[in-house]
Short mmCIF file of C-alpha atoms in Angstrom, two decimals:
data_model
loop_
_atom_site.label_atom_id
_atom_site.label_comp_id
_atom_site.label_asym_id
_atom_site.label_seq_id
_atom_site.Cartn_x
_atom_site.Cartn_y
_atom_site.Cartn_z
CA MET O 2 -19.93 -12.80 9.16
CA ASP O 3 -19.39 -9.57 7.25
CA THR O 4 -21.55 -8.86 4.26
CA LEU O 5 -19.73 -8.56 0.96
CA ARG O 6 -20.03 -5.08 -0.57
CA VAL O 7 -19.57 -4.83 -4.34
CA LEU O 8 -19.63 -1.85 -6.69
CA ILE O 9 -20.40 -2.57 -10.36
CA VAL O 10 -19.03 0.10 -12.73
CA ASP O 11 -20.32 -0.26 -16.29
CA ASP O 12 -21.84 2.17 -18.79
CA GLU O 13 -24.17 -0.51 -20.22
CA ASP O 14 -27.30 0.06 -18.13
CA ASP O 15 -28.96 -3.32 -18.79
CA PHE O 16 -25.81 -5.29 -17.96
CA ARG O 17 -25.04 -3.27 -14.81
CA GLU O 18 -28.60 -3.33 -13.47
CA THR O 19 -28.98 -7.06 -14.14
CA ILE O 20 -25.73 -7.93 -12.35
CA VAL O 21 -26.64 -5.73 -9.36
CA LYS O 22 -30.08 -7.37 -9.05
CA ARG O 23 -28.66 -10.88 -9.37
CA LEU O 24 -25.95 -10.21 -6.77
CA LYS O 25 -28.56 -8.84 -4.34
CA VAL O 26 -30.55 -12.06 -4.72
CA ARG O 27 -27.40 -13.84 -3.54
CA LYS O 28 -27.22 -11.63 -0.42
CA VAL O 29 -24.42 -9.39 -1.72
CA LEU O 30 -24.71 -5.65 -0.98
CA ALA O 31 -24.33 -4.50 -4.56
CA GLU O 32 -24.58 -1.07 -6.11
CA GLY O 33 -23.99 0.11 -9.64
CA VAL O 34 -22.73 3.28 -11.29
CA ALA O 35 -22.41 4.15 -14.97
CA SER O 36 -18.92 5.68 -15.14
CA GLY O 37 -15.48 5.82 -13.62
CA ILE O 38 -16.15 9.39 -12.52
CA ASP O 39 -19.31 8.28 -10.69
CA ALA O 40 -17.37 5.42 -9.09
CA LEU O 41 -14.77 7.82 -7.68
CA LYS O 42 -17.53 10.08 -6.28
CA VAL O 43 -19.23 7.10 -4.57
CA LEU O 44 -15.91 5.97 -3.09
CA GLU O 45 -15.54 9.33 -1.33
CA THR O 46 -18.49 8.45 0.93
CA GLN O 47 -18.90 4.66 0.83
CA ASP O 48 -16.68 1.63 1.33
CA PHE O 49 -16.69 -1.47 -0.86
CA ASP O 50 -14.78 -4.73 -0.66
CA VAL O 51 -14.66 -5.43 -4.39
CA ILE O 52 -15.21 -3.33 -7.50
CA VAL O 53 -16.11 -4.88 -10.85
CA LEU O 54 -14.87 -2.34 -13.39
CA ASP O 55 -15.62 -2.28 -17.12
CA VAL O 56 -12.55 -1.50 -19.20
CA LYS O 57 -14.29 0.37 -22.03
CA MET O 58 -16.27 3.37 -20.85
CA PRO O 59 -16.59 6.92 -22.22
CA LYS O 60 -14.68 9.87 -20.69
CA MET O 61 -12.66 7.86 -18.13
CA ASP O 62 -11.86 4.27 -19.13
CA GLY O 63 -11.41 1.39 -16.72
CA ILE O 64 -7.62 1.58 -16.69
CA GLU O 65 -7.61 5.26 -15.69
CA THR O 66 -10.36 4.62 -13.14
CA LEU O 67 -8.33 1.73 -11.69
CA ARG O 68 -5.31 4.02 -11.23
CA HIS O 69 -7.46 6.52 -9.28
CA ILE O 70 -9.08 3.78 -7.18
CA LYS O 71 -5.69 2.31 -6.21
CA LYS O 72 -4.46 5.77 -5.14
CA LEU O 73 -7.66 6.57 -3.24
CA LYS O 74 -8.37 3.17 -1.65
CA PRO O 75 -5.60 0.64 -2.36
CA GLU O 76 -7.23 -1.96 -0.09
CA ILE O 77 -10.20 -2.45 -2.44
CA GLU O 78 -9.84 -5.41 -4.79
CA VAL O 79 -10.75 -4.63 -8.41
CA ILE O 80 -11.87 -7.07 -11.10
CA MET O 81 -11.59 -5.79 -14.66
CA LEU O 82 -14.49 -6.57 -16.98
CA THR O 83 -13.31 -6.91 -20.56
CA GLY O 84 -14.93 -7.47 -23.93
CA HIS O 85 -13.75 -10.13 -26.33
CA ALA O 86 -11.34 -7.74 -28.08
CA SER O 87 -9.86 -6.14 -24.99
CA VAL O 88 -8.14 -8.95 -23.08
CA GLU O 89 -4.91 -6.97 -23.18
CA PHE O 90 -6.61 -4.26 -21.09
CA GLY O 91 -7.57 -6.88 -18.51
CA ILE O 92 -3.95 -7.98 -18.32
CA LYS O 93 -2.79 -4.36 -18.12
CA GLY O 94 -5.25 -3.85 -15.27
CA MET O 95 -3.71 -6.75 -13.37
CA GLN O 96 -0.27 -5.21 -13.89
CA LEU O 97 -1.66 -2.04 -12.28
CA GLY O 98 -3.01 -3.87 -9.25
CA ALA O 99 -6.33 -5.40 -10.32
CA PHE O 100 -7.08 -8.79 -8.75
CA ASP O 101 -8.19 -10.45 -12.00
CA TYR O 102 -10.22 -9.90 -15.14
CA VAL O 103 -13.41 -11.53 -16.41
CA MET O 104 -14.62 -11.70 -19.99
CA LYS O 105 -17.95 -10.08 -20.83
CA PRO O 106 -20.69 -11.31 -20.85
CA ALA O 107 -19.63 -13.02 -17.66
CA PRO O 108 -21.76 -15.91 -16.41
CA LEU O 109 -22.95 -14.92 -12.94
CA ASN O 110 -21.45 -17.96 -11.23
CA GLU O 111 -18.02 -17.25 -12.75
CA LEU O 112 -18.22 -13.58 -11.81
CA LEU O 113 -19.42 -14.37 -8.27
CA ASP O 114 -16.63 -16.93 -7.83
CA THR O 115 -14.03 -14.34 -8.85
CA ILE O 116 -15.66 -11.73 -6.58
CA ASN O 117 -15.47 -14.16 -3.63
CA GLN O 118 -11.81 -14.93 -4.37
CA ALA O 119 -11.05 -11.19 -4.42
CA TYR O 120 -12.99 -10.74 -1.16
CA ASN O 121 -10.99 -13.55 0.47
CA LYS O 122 -7.75 -11.92 -0.64
CA LYS O 123 -8.85 -8.60 0.85
CA ARG O 124 -9.57 -10.36 4.16
CA GLY O 125 -6.24 -12.20 4.08
CA LEU O 126 -7.87 -15.59 3.51
CA PRO O 127 -6.77 -18.18 0.94
CA HIS O 128 -8.20 -17.37 -2.47
#
């Protein structure tokens, strides 16, 4: 069985590092970066199955980052991570090709369930 590879993109260091650690405990190959620009650099050299992408980040927001990701690697499933006041950005992300959106702070089980659904979609399995 392939190992799920997930990239967490969030400028909140504590949130990002905690999610990466907790996903690794669950045998997910997880990495984290702090910006959309860093995410695009990492994607030049590494492959991921699913990207969890914060909507609100400085310099390049999640929507702009999503557009670049879908041009660069359209096969990667993206889950938008939204705050309580930015649900409309999560919906906009889905209109631009994101798999789904999750409200922040996302309980790990909910986030992992959505990640697995996105991974199944990428592999052509029922999700």
